[in-house]
Structures are given as C-alpha cells and as structure tokens.
Amino acid sequence: MERNYPPGFTYADFAPQFKAEFYNPDHWADLFQASGAKYIVLTSKHHEGFSLWNSSVSFNWNAMQVGPNRDLVRELSNSIRNRTKIRFGLYHSLFEWFNPLYLHDKENGFHSRLFPTIKTLPELYEIVNEYEPEIIWSDGDNSANDTYWTSQEFLAWLYNDSPVKDTVVTNDRWGYGVACNHGGYYTCADRYNPGKLIPHKWENCMTIDRTSWGYRREATLDSYLRIEDIISSLVSTVSCGGNLLLNIGPTKEGTIAPIFEERLLQIGNWLKINGEAIYESVPWTHQNDTVTKHVWYTSRKQTNGSVDVYAIFFKWPQDSLLVLGSPEPTSHTQVTMLGGDQSLTWVDCEEGGCIIVSLPTVTTPELDLRWAWTLKLTGLDSNRI
C-alpha cells in the first residue's frame, strides 16, 4: 500500500475507483455460454462488505451508491436468464472484515448476535427475494458456529418457503465445523480436489490465476494455469463425482481479461467434442486406469440399462496404442473416439488383464485439440461395471 498508493489511502478509497464503465453483462453471459458452463456464481458481496446491488443494510457501501452506480447483480441475472440456459447463482460472505458490528460480536466471543441480525440475514433474504438465485454459495462462516449465523433458520425458510424453494441448492459453509459435513454439496476447502470418489456431491472451486481469486495487475503469463491444467482438474473432479467451479477475477472497469476469456473459450471448444463424457455423467467403478497413468473414467447409464464408459487420457502414446487395464471387454465391446466417426480396433493383451486400443491418426481439427481425448467404450462386461 505504501509503495503504490498515496499516504492515508484506505480500503474504502478503492470504491470510487471501481466504476465498471465497460461492464457488459450480455458479453459475460455469451462468454459463459460459450465456455460450456451449466451454472455460474457471481460474488454479490465479499469479505470487505461491498455489495454489488443496492443493499438496504449497506448504506453508501454498495455499487448503486458508490462507483458504478449500477445494480450489477440485476444486470447479470437478466442477461444470463434472457440469453442462456445457465443457472444463476450468488456467492455471499457471511462475515465482513471491517464491520464494527461483527468486530463487536467477535470481541464478545460471539455471544452477542448484532451482526447477523442487523446485517447478514437481511442481506441473505434480500438477495433471494430480489434475484431468485438457484445457488447460494455461502462463505466467511468459519469464525463462529451455525447458531451464531442463524443458518438453520435461514436454510429452513430457503428450502420451504422462499421463491426458489423447489430449485435452489446450497453449499456447506454455514458455520464452524459445518463444511464437509453438512450441505447440499460439499466444498470443504478452496481448490478441494480429493482425487478419489466422494459419496456426497461435492465441488472443486478453483482459480485460473494460480494464487489469486481477484484480478492482479502485476500478473505474468506464468501466473495462470495452462488449459491442460484446467482440463485435467475438470476431468479428475468429474470422475470422482464433483463439479468444477472455475473462478475468474474481472477488472475494476468491469471487463474480463483476455487470458481468462481465452481459457474459458478453450474449455468450451474441448467440451463441444468431449462433453458427452462430462455432462450428466456419473463416476464409474474405476476412477483411474489400473495400468496406464493419467487416464480417468466417467460413465453414463442408457435408457436400455446399458452403461457407456468413457476413458479420458492426456498423453497420446508414441505408437498410438493405448493400454487400458480397467475395462472388462466382451465380444460385443466397441470403442470409438469422441469427435471421430469410426470404430477403433482393440485386442486383449497377451498376458491378459488389459486391452490395447489402436488410436486413429490425428488429422481432423476435432481430434487435434492436443489437450485430452476421450474413448467411448460400449458393450463391456455388465458384471464388472
């Protein structure tokens, strides 16, 4: 702060600089649609307490009264719903770093409840009634238990009486000790990716920037994950029963930096070919292959009761022969590559316990993405899937 800002500059002085003059929610919605996203979560208020809507309990510390002078939540909500089929969600921080009511309760060991009563709960009810989000992504809960936050009462209203009671889902950050134990889906920790099957639905919330959740002016190209890294996280997450929520940090001008746009569009291009193995898939008997490293499996049950299995691999073998140890083939087994139009030949390994698939020559743009490829296996041994 001392090096980059004038003497006496405070956090509150950032607000007038946040003008979002180039904020185009239609462009954002189109970009998210092109990325292949099925739901998005906008940060309605983070830990500093500045709300992106005209909060009735955040006087002169919201986007309608300071900075943009716009209801940024309403505008994006409208664009998402009018232009896409994406589900609209809102992130909301329960606590605030600088709020004197919160600091008062904290000093009292959270035996007083001024902050949630006067600030947090009115905001939660307000964003649900005003914007009807279908995801409530709660955060900033870990300093106090769910009784202090009145979480159970709010969630009971949300699921039984709110305008989104029939469609809303919530995460697990509603008080100390709640995360990874209770919730519509688990987030457990930031960038949570256990690498194994988790019985409860979960989400890997991660960033394209390797270290930051916000936009960084000083970031270099190495600061961002490669598309290969992101797709690897997506595939491993889905294979283990999770969803991926990928964070980008917009600028104070309201734009999405080109590096973020590029990554989102790259994901969308990959999903156009390989989305069958991701969307509406469920974990298979195996998550990883038993012979070849960096092969992840997903599956989809068909209406006739059969199960299609997808093997997603990240390294093209030099001899174009991929060895898979997990599938148990039958005489009816067929192997194809998503994006291709022909069946691939396969044989049993001489020593048994695996199959060898002859991959096609990569000549088409659909197969030449270079990041990851998907084999679809049908007619496997039904007793082993």
Tab-separated table of C-alpha atoms in Angstrom:
chain	number	residue	atom	x	y	z
A	1	MET	CA	0.000	0.000	0.000
A	2	GLU	CA	2.718	2.478	0.961
A	3	ARG	CA	4.586	1.796	-2.280
A	4	ASN	CA	1.647	2.056	-4.700
A	5	TYR	CA	-0.866	4.418	-3.072
A	6	PRO	CA	-0.710	7.919	-1.534
A	7	PRO	CA	-0.385	8.480	2.235
A	8	GLY	CA	-3.591	7.917	4.153
A	9	PHE	CA	-5.174	5.791	1.414
A	10	THR	CA	-7.623	3.275	2.920
A	11	TYR	CA	-9.532	0.277	1.639
A	12	ALA	CA	-12.678	2.392	1.341
A	13	ASP	CA	-10.875	4.643	-1.148
A	14	PHE	CA	-10.903	1.803	-3.656
A	15	ALA	CA	-14.689	2.012	-4.059
A	16	PRO	CA	-14.833	5.246	-6.145
A	17	GLN	CA	-12.168	3.774	-8.465
A	18	PHE	CA	-14.395	0.768	-9.145
A	19	LYS	CA	-16.537	2.241	-11.911
A	20	ALA	CA	-17.237	-0.806	-14.118
A	21	GLU	CA	-17.637	1.595	-17.025
A	22	PHE	CA	-17.074	-1.185	-19.586
A	23	TYR	CA	-19.238	-3.770	-17.821
A	24	ASN	CA	-21.275	-5.587	-20.467
A	25	PRO	CA	-23.330	-8.356	-18.849
A	26	ASP	CA	-24.576	-9.567	-22.232
A	27	HIS	CA	-20.991	-10.223	-23.289
A	28	TRP	CA	-20.332	-12.002	-19.992
A	29	ALA	CA	-23.393	-14.202	-20.489
A	30	ASP	CA	-22.385	-15.070	-24.051
A	31	LEU	CA	-18.860	-15.908	-22.906
A	32	PHE	CA	-20.089	-18.163	-20.118
A	33	GLN	CA	-22.417	-19.905	-22.545
A	34	ALA	CA	-19.543	-20.447	-24.975
A	35	SER	CA	-17.429	-21.901	-22.167
A	36	GLY	CA	-19.911	-24.744	-21.703
A	37	ALA	CA	-20.867	-23.686	-18.172
A	38	LYS	CA	-24.130	-25.029	-16.771
A	39	TYR	CA	-24.230	-22.657	-13.792
A	40	ILE	CA	-22.424	-19.505	-12.729
A	41	VAL	CA	-21.932	-17.905	-9.313
A	42	LEU	CA	-21.480	-14.130	-9.055
A	43	THR	CA	-19.849	-12.674	-5.950
A	44	SER	CA	-22.635	-10.462	-4.643
A	45	LYS	CA	-20.581	-9.417	-1.598
A	46	HIS	CA	-17.128	-10.454	-0.447
A	47	HIS	CA	-15.423	-10.127	2.919
A	48	GLU	CA	-14.968	-6.340	2.682
A	49	GLY	CA	-18.766	-5.971	2.731
A	50	PHE	CA	-19.209	-4.011	-0.514
A	51	SER	CA	-22.386	-5.266	-2.184
A	52	LEU	CA	-22.914	-5.315	-5.946
A	53	TRP	CA	-26.593	-4.474	-5.505
A	54	ASN	CA	-28.407	-1.705	-3.654
A	55	SER	CA	-28.324	-3.419	-0.286
A	56	SER	CA	-30.798	-1.905	2.158
A	57	VAL	CA	-28.362	-2.547	5.028
A	58	SER	CA	-25.150	-1.341	3.381
A	59	PHE	CA	-25.590	2.427	3.131
A	60	ASN	CA	-23.071	4.117	0.844
A	61	TRP	CA	-21.079	0.865	0.524
A	62	ASN	CA	-22.721	-0.681	-2.495
A	63	ALA	CA	-22.443	-0.492	-6.281
A	64	MET	CA	-25.586	1.622	-6.672
A	65	GLN	CA	-24.359	4.426	-4.419
A	66	VAL	CA	-20.577	4.288	-4.914
A	67	GLY	CA	-18.507	3.614	-8.014
A	68	PRO	CA	-20.539	2.055	-10.848
A	69	ASN	CA	-23.933	3.452	-9.733
A	70	ARG	CA	-25.477	0.307	-11.215
A	71	ASP	CA	-27.143	-2.834	-9.909
A	72	LEU	CA	-24.521	-5.231	-11.218
A	73	VAL	CA	-26.319	-8.288	-9.845
A	74	ARG	CA	-29.613	-7.449	-11.556
A	75	GLU	CA	-27.943	-6.769	-14.884
A	76	LEU	CA	-26.053	-10.065	-14.990
A	77	SER	CA	-29.042	-12.002	-13.703
A	78	ASN	CA	-31.159	-10.596	-16.536
A	79	SER	CA	-28.520	-11.313	-19.177
A	80	ILE	CA	-27.974	-14.882	-18.012
A	81	ARG	CA	-31.676	-15.644	-17.954
A	82	ASN	CA	-32.563	-13.859	-21.189
A	83	ARG	CA	-29.663	-15.156	-23.302
A	84	THR	CA	-28.725	-18.577	-21.905
A	85	LYS	CA	-29.984	-21.658	-20.112
A	86	ILE	CA	-27.320	-21.317	-17.443
A	87	ARG	CA	-28.393	-21.497	-13.814
A	88	PHE	CA	-27.739	-18.229	-11.969
A	89	GLY	CA	-26.177	-18.330	-8.502
A	90	LEU	CA	-24.841	-15.872	-5.945
A	91	TYR	CA	-21.873	-16.006	-3.612
A	92	HIS	CA	-22.358	-14.197	-0.296
A	93	SER	CA	-19.881	-13.728	2.550
A	94	LEU	CA	-21.421	-14.108	5.988
A	95	PHE	CA	-18.768	-12.052	7.767
A	96	GLU	CA	-17.067	-8.735	6.970
A	97	TRP	CA	-13.509	-7.792	7.823
A	98	PHE	CA	-14.164	-4.232	8.962
A	99	ASN	CA	-17.773	-4.125	10.094
A	100	PRO	CA	-17.910	-2.761	13.681
A	101	LEU	CA	-20.940	-4.939	14.493
A	102	TYR	CA	-19.030	-8.061	13.535
A	103	LEU	CA	-15.945	-6.927	15.439
A	104	HIS	CA	-18.164	-6.236	18.485
A	105	ASP	CA	-19.645	-9.738	18.365
A	106	LYS	CA	-16.203	-11.254	17.876
A	107	GLU	CA	-14.865	-9.437	20.924
A	108	ASN	CA	-17.797	-10.839	22.895
A	109	GLY	CA	-16.891	-14.365	21.859
A	110	PHE	CA	-19.920	-14.372	19.530
A	111	HIS	CA	-22.311	-14.470	22.489
A	112	SER	CA	-23.935	-11.334	21.079
A	113	ARG	CA	-25.524	-11.548	17.627
A	114	LEU	CA	-25.810	-7.962	16.423
A	115	PHE	CA	-24.047	-8.516	13.099
A	116	PRO	CA	-26.055	-11.457	11.718
A	117	THR	CA	-29.327	-9.950	12.957
A	118	ILE	CA	-28.781	-6.468	11.552
A	119	LYS	CA	-26.591	-7.192	8.505
A	120	THR	CA	-26.080	-10.776	7.325
A	121	LEU	CA	-29.586	-12.210	7.498
A	122	PRO	CA	-31.367	-9.194	5.980
A	123	GLU	CA	-28.953	-9.366	3.046
A	124	LEU	CA	-29.490	-13.084	2.511
A	125	TYR	CA	-33.264	-12.718	2.494
A	126	GLU	CA	-32.926	-9.709	0.218
A	127	ILE	CA	-30.815	-11.364	-2.491
A	128	VAL	CA	-33.072	-14.424	-2.537
A	129	ASN	CA	-36.278	-12.419	-2.815
A	130	GLU	CA	-34.863	-9.884	-5.276
A	131	TYR	CA	-32.825	-12.079	-7.617
A	132	GLU	CA	-34.066	-15.639	-7.006
A	133	PRO	CA	-30.671	-17.322	-7.354
A	134	GLU	CA	-30.716	-21.088	-7.782
A	135	ILE	CA	-27.377	-21.468	-5.999
A	136	ILE	CA	-26.488	-19.827	-2.698
A	137	TRP	CA	-22.716	-20.080	-2.252
A	138	SER	CA	-22.087	-19.136	1.366
A	139	ASP	CA	-18.610	-18.280	2.689
A	140	GLY	CA	-16.851	-16.490	5.528
A	141	ASP	CA	-18.515	-18.666	8.156
A	142	ASN	CA	-15.635	-20.300	9.963
A	143	SER	CA	-15.141	-17.839	12.825
A	144	ALA	CA	-18.431	-18.743	14.539
A	145	ASN	CA	-20.857	-21.651	14.720
A	146	ASP	CA	-24.080	-22.015	12.758
A	147	THR	CA	-26.156	-20.922	15.774
A	148	TYR	CA	-24.485	-17.505	15.703
A	149	TRP	CA	-25.192	-17.175	11.972
A	150	THR	CA	-28.787	-18.452	12.388
A	151	SER	CA	-28.046	-20.763	9.483
A	152	GLN	CA	-30.610	-23.457	10.237
A	153	GLU	CA	-33.474	-20.986	10.381
A	154	PHE	CA	-32.459	-19.309	7.140
A	155	LEU	CA	-31.992	-22.620	5.321
A	156	ALA	CA	-35.362	-23.883	6.568
A	157	TRP	CA	-37.002	-20.807	5.051
A	158	LEU	CA	-34.933	-21.124	1.859
A	159	TYR	CA	-35.934	-24.744	1.220
A	160	ASN	CA	-39.552	-24.498	2.386
A	161	ASP	CA	-40.925	-21.004	1.848
A	162	SER	CA	-38.603	-18.993	-0.406
A	163	PRO	CA	-39.355	-18.216	-4.075
A	164	VAL	CA	-36.626	-20.682	-5.105
A	165	LYS	CA	-37.567	-23.471	-2.695
A	166	ASP	CA	-38.107	-26.004	-5.496
A	167	THR	CA	-34.835	-25.423	-7.365
A	168	VAL	CA	-32.233	-23.903	-5.032
A	169	VAL	CA	-29.078	-25.708	-3.924
A	170	THR	CA	-26.570	-24.597	-1.307
A	171	ASN	CA	-23.026	-25.392	-0.321
A	172	ASP	CA	-21.634	-26.311	3.094
A	173	ARG	CA	-20.186	-23.096	4.577
A	174	TRP	CA	-22.759	-22.147	7.190
A	175	GLY	CA	-20.765	-22.171	10.436
A	176	TYR	CA	-17.662	-23.557	12.079
A	177	GLY	CA	-17.450	-27.328	11.626
A	178	VAL	CA	-20.227	-27.493	9.016
A	179	ALA	CA	-18.039	-27.598	5.883
A	180	CYS	CA	-17.523	-31.101	4.506
A	181	ASN	CA	-20.113	-32.448	6.952
A	182	HIS	CA	-23.456	-30.848	6.055
A	183	GLY	CA	-24.749	-29.094	2.964
A	184	GLY	CA	-26.460	-29.608	-0.363
A	185	TYR	CA	-22.994	-30.141	-1.803
A	186	TYR	CA	-19.574	-30.049	-0.162
A	187	THR	CA	-16.820	-27.562	-0.942
A	188	CYS	CA	-14.709	-28.499	2.095
A	189	ALA	CA	-11.845	-26.111	1.262
A	190	ASP	CA	-10.782	-23.851	-1.573
A	191	ARG	CA	-9.397	-25.812	-4.540
A	192	TYR	CA	-10.692	-29.031	-2.987
A	193	ASN	CA	-9.927	-31.995	-5.255
A	194	PRO	CA	-9.532	-35.236	-3.266
A	195	GLY	CA	-8.578	-37.382	-6.282
A	196	LYS	CA	-10.866	-40.180	-5.110
A	197	LEU	CA	-14.570	-40.945	-5.123
A	198	ILE	CA	-16.558	-38.971	-2.531
A	199	PRO	CA	-20.047	-40.356	-1.746
A	200	HIS	CA	-21.630	-36.913	-1.198
A	201	LYS	CA	-21.933	-34.449	-4.094
A	202	TRP	CA	-19.040	-32.001	-3.986
A	203	GLU	CA	-17.489	-29.105	-5.861
A	204	ASN	CA	-13.943	-28.116	-6.704
A	205	CYS	CA	-13.896	-24.307	-6.535
A	206	MET	CA	-10.573	-23.222	-8.040
A	207	THR	CA	-8.943	-20.291	-9.796
A	208	ILE	CA	-7.388	-19.795	-13.231
A	209	ASP	CA	-4.867	-17.495	-11.537
A	210	ARG	CA	-2.554	-19.834	-9.660
A	211	THR	CA	-2.615	-17.786	-6.441
A	212	SER	CA	-5.338	-15.138	-6.512
A	213	TRP	CA	-9.143	-15.032	-6.612
A	214	GLY	CA	-9.092	-11.470	-7.953
A	215	TYR	CA	-7.589	-9.605	-10.876
A	216	ARG	CA	-3.876	-8.823	-10.468
A	217	ARG	CA	-2.276	-6.023	-12.471
A	218	GLU	CA	1.183	-7.465	-11.918
A	219	ALA	CA	0.355	-10.997	-13.057
A	220	THR	CA	2.504	-12.589	-15.764
A	221	LEU	CA	1.637	-15.399	-18.173
A	222	ASP	CA	3.130	-17.933	-15.762
A	223	SER	CA	0.667	-16.710	-13.139
A	224	TYR	CA	-2.165	-18.514	-14.919
A	225	LEU	CA	-2.950	-22.193	-15.276
A	226	ARG	CA	-2.456	-23.704	-18.704
A	227	ILE	CA	-5.537	-25.054	-20.433
A	228	GLU	CA	-4.085	-28.557	-19.975
A	229	ASP	CA	-4.039	-27.995	-16.198
A	230	ILE	CA	-7.636	-26.796	-16.134
A	231	ILE	CA	-8.981	-29.651	-18.233
A	232	SER	CA	-7.051	-32.113	-16.067
A	233	SER	CA	-8.744	-30.653	-12.978
A	234	LEU	CA	-12.134	-30.740	-14.680
A	235	VAL	CA	-11.783	-34.378	-15.693
A	236	SER	CA	-10.410	-35.640	-12.376
A	237	THR	CA	-13.110	-33.724	-10.499
A	238	VAL	CA	-15.990	-35.127	-12.562
A	239	SER	CA	-14.513	-38.627	-12.481
A	240	CYS	CA	-14.671	-38.522	-8.685
A	241	GLY	CA	-18.246	-37.232	-8.550
A	242	GLY	CA	-17.630	-33.494	-8.278
A	243	ASN	CA	-18.474	-30.313	-10.154
A	244	LEU	CA	-15.920	-27.688	-11.177
A	245	LEU	CA	-16.496	-24.016	-10.328
A	246	LEU	CA	-13.788	-22.013	-12.069
A	247	ASN	CA	-13.049	-18.537	-10.736
A	248	ILE	CA	-12.056	-15.540	-12.833
A	249	GLY	CA	-11.272	-12.061	-11.484
A	250	PRO	CA	-12.773	-9.183	-13.505
A	251	THR	CA	-11.112	-5.755	-13.649
A	252	LYS	CA	-12.350	-2.614	-11.905
A	253	GLU	CA	-13.509	-1.444	-15.329
A	254	GLY	CA	-15.919	-4.380	-15.453
A	255	THR	CA	-14.097	-6.377	-18.116
A	256	ILE	CA	-12.859	-9.950	-18.201
A	257	ALA	CA	-9.162	-10.070	-19.082
A	258	PRO	CA	-8.320	-11.703	-22.447
A	259	ILE	CA	-6.351	-14.523	-20.763
A	260	PHE	CA	-9.482	-15.519	-18.839
A	261	GLU	CA	-11.622	-15.267	-21.957
A	262	GLU	CA	-9.190	-17.467	-23.848
A	263	ARG	CA	-9.193	-20.146	-21.165
A	264	LEU	CA	-12.995	-20.189	-20.986
A	265	LEU	CA	-13.327	-20.454	-24.754
A	266	GLN	CA	-10.730	-23.229	-24.854
A	267	ILE	CA	-12.723	-25.187	-22.287
A	268	GLY	CA	-15.852	-24.648	-24.360
A	269	ASN	CA	-14.147	-25.912	-27.508
A	270	TRP	CA	-12.954	-29.015	-25.697
A	271	LEU	CA	-16.412	-29.666	-24.273
A	272	LYS	CA	-18.027	-29.389	-27.703
A	273	ILE	CA	-16.187	-32.598	-28.583
A	274	ASN	CA	-15.875	-34.308	-25.201
A	275	GLY	CA	-18.889	-33.001	-23.278
A	276	GLU	CA	-20.701	-36.345	-23.618
A	277	ALA	CA	-18.182	-37.743	-21.115
A	278	ILE	CA	-18.734	-34.836	-18.698
A	279	TYR	CA	-22.334	-33.636	-18.714
A	280	GLU	CA	-24.820	-35.873	-16.861
A	281	SER	CA	-22.084	-38.425	-16.289
A	282	VAL	CA	-21.588	-40.382	-13.076
A	283	PRO	CA	-18.493	-41.971	-11.559
A	284	TRP	CA	-17.631	-45.401	-12.896
A	285	THR	CA	-16.388	-48.438	-10.943
A	286	HIS	CA	-12.851	-47.165	-11.502
A	287	GLN	CA	-11.757	-43.541	-11.449
A	288	ASN	CA	-8.199	-44.147	-12.711
A	289	ASP	CA	-6.908	-46.822	-15.023
A	290	THR	CA	-5.094	-49.711	-13.357
A	291	VAL	CA	-2.315	-49.862	-15.959
A	292	THR	CA	-1.852	-46.516	-17.730
A	293	LYS	CA	-1.362	-43.352	-15.694
A	294	HIS	CA	-3.381	-40.184	-16.274
A	295	VAL	CA	-6.445	-41.967	-17.625
A	296	TRP	CA	-9.709	-41.008	-15.911
A	297	TYR	CA	-13.091	-42.698	-16.283
A	298	THR	CA	-16.689	-41.485	-16.272
A	299	SER	CA	-19.885	-43.303	-17.266
A	300	ARG	CA	-23.479	-42.780	-18.367
A	301	LYS	CA	-26.373	-45.173	-17.987
A	302	GLN	CA	-28.536	-45.519	-21.087
A	303	THR	CA	-32.314	-45.918	-21.229
A	304	ASN	CA	-31.969	-49.628	-22.092
A	305	GLY	CA	-29.988	-50.213	-18.887
A	306	SER	CA	-26.576	-50.496	-20.514
A	307	VAL	CA	-23.653	-48.382	-19.332
A	308	ASP	CA	-21.347	-46.423	-21.610
A	309	VAL	CA	-17.862	-45.902	-20.194
A	310	TYR	CA	-15.559	-43.022	-21.129
A	311	ALA	CA	-11.778	-43.142	-20.817
A	312	ILE	CA	-10.217	-39.662	-20.940
A	313	PHE	CA	-6.466	-39.591	-21.482
A	314	PHE	CA	-3.954	-36.735	-21.578
A	315	LYS	CA	-0.892	-38.211	-23.261
A	316	TRP	CA	-1.040	-39.636	-26.769
A	317	PRO	CA	1.121	-42.796	-26.843
A	318	GLN	CA	4.007	-42.674	-29.315
A	319	ASP	CA	2.904	-45.870	-31.047
A	320	SER	CA	-0.773	-44.799	-30.988
A	321	LEU	CA	-1.578	-47.887	-28.900
A	322	LEU	CA	-3.375	-47.140	-25.632
A	323	VAL	CA	-3.323	-49.850	-22.967
A	324	LEU	CA	-6.310	-49.907	-20.603
A	325	GLY	CA	-6.410	-52.189	-17.596
A	326	SER	CA	-9.768	-51.340	-16.017
A	327	PRO	CA	-12.365	-52.247	-18.698
A	328	GLU	CA	-13.535	-55.873	-18.931
A	329	PRO	CA	-14.430	-56.415	-22.606
A	330	THR	CA	-16.860	-58.845	-24.204
A	331	SER	CA	-17.335	-59.958	-27.784
A	332	HIS	CA	-19.791	-57.048	-28.143
A	333	THR	CA	-17.394	-54.343	-26.950
A	334	GLN	CA	-16.970	-51.399	-29.272
A	335	VAL	CA	-14.539	-48.497	-28.882
A	336	THR	CA	-14.889	-45.109	-30.554
A	337	MET	CA	-13.253	-41.738	-30.012
A	338	LEU	CA	-15.437	-38.712	-29.352
A	339	GLY	CA	-15.041	-36.393	-32.303
A	340	GLY	CA	-14.315	-39.304	-34.622
A	341	ASP	CA	-16.691	-41.253	-36.827
A	342	GLN	CA	-15.272	-44.774	-36.882
A	343	SER	CA	-14.902	-47.754	-34.576
A	344	LEU	CA	-11.405	-48.401	-33.285
A	345	THR	CA	-9.806	-51.816	-33.247
A	346	TRP	CA	-8.768	-53.355	-29.964
A	347	VAL	CA	-7.231	-56.603	-28.792
A	348	ASP	CA	-6.682	-58.309	-25.465
A	349	CYS	CA	-3.210	-58.025	-24.009
A	350	GLU	CA	-1.208	-61.232	-24.436
A	351	GLU	CA	-0.718	-61.524	-20.692
A	352	GLY	CA	-4.400	-60.748	-20.034
A	353	GLY	CA	-5.876	-58.204	-17.687
A	354	CYS	CA	-5.940	-55.346	-20.185
A	355	ILE	CA	-6.859	-54.309	-23.702
A	356	ILE	CA	-4.870	-52.445	-26.333
A	357	VAL	CA	-6.766	-49.855	-28.383
A	358	SER	CA	-5.408	-48.709	-31.735
A	359	LEU	CA	-5.892	-44.956	-31.830
A	360	PRO	CA	-6.688	-43.137	-35.063
A	361	THR	CA	-4.246	-40.937	-36.917
A	362	VAL	CA	-4.884	-37.446	-35.605
A	363	THR	CA	-5.750	-35.486	-38.729
A	364	THR	CA	-9.081	-33.768	-38.045
A	365	PRO	CA	-9.436	-30.459	-36.184
A	366	GLU	CA	-11.878	-32.141	-33.792
A	367	LEU	CA	-9.244	-34.660	-32.659
A	368	ASP	CA	-6.239	-32.358	-32.865
A	369	LEU	CA	-7.010	-30.372	-29.704
A	370	ARG	CA	-3.825	-31.770	-28.098
A	371	TRP	CA	-5.121	-31.338	-24.538
A	372	ALA	CA	-7.086	-34.527	-23.835
A	373	TRP	CA	-9.011	-37.164	-25.780
A	374	THR	CA	-11.935	-39.421	-24.900
A	375	LEU	CA	-12.607	-43.040	-25.797
A	376	LYS	CA	-16.170	-44.313	-25.542
A	377	LEU	CA	-16.486	-47.983	-24.637
A	378	THR	CA	-19.782	-49.831	-25.040
A	379	GLY	CA	-20.694	-53.479	-24.505
A	380	LEU	CA	-18.379	-54.059	-21.544
A	381	ASP	CA	-18.922	-56.907	-19.102
A	382	SER	CA	-22.091	-55.863	-17.248
A	383	ASN	CA	-20.973	-57.740	-14.145
A	384	ARG	CA	-17.935	-55.502	-13.829
A	385	ILE	CA	-19.489	-52.056	-14.363
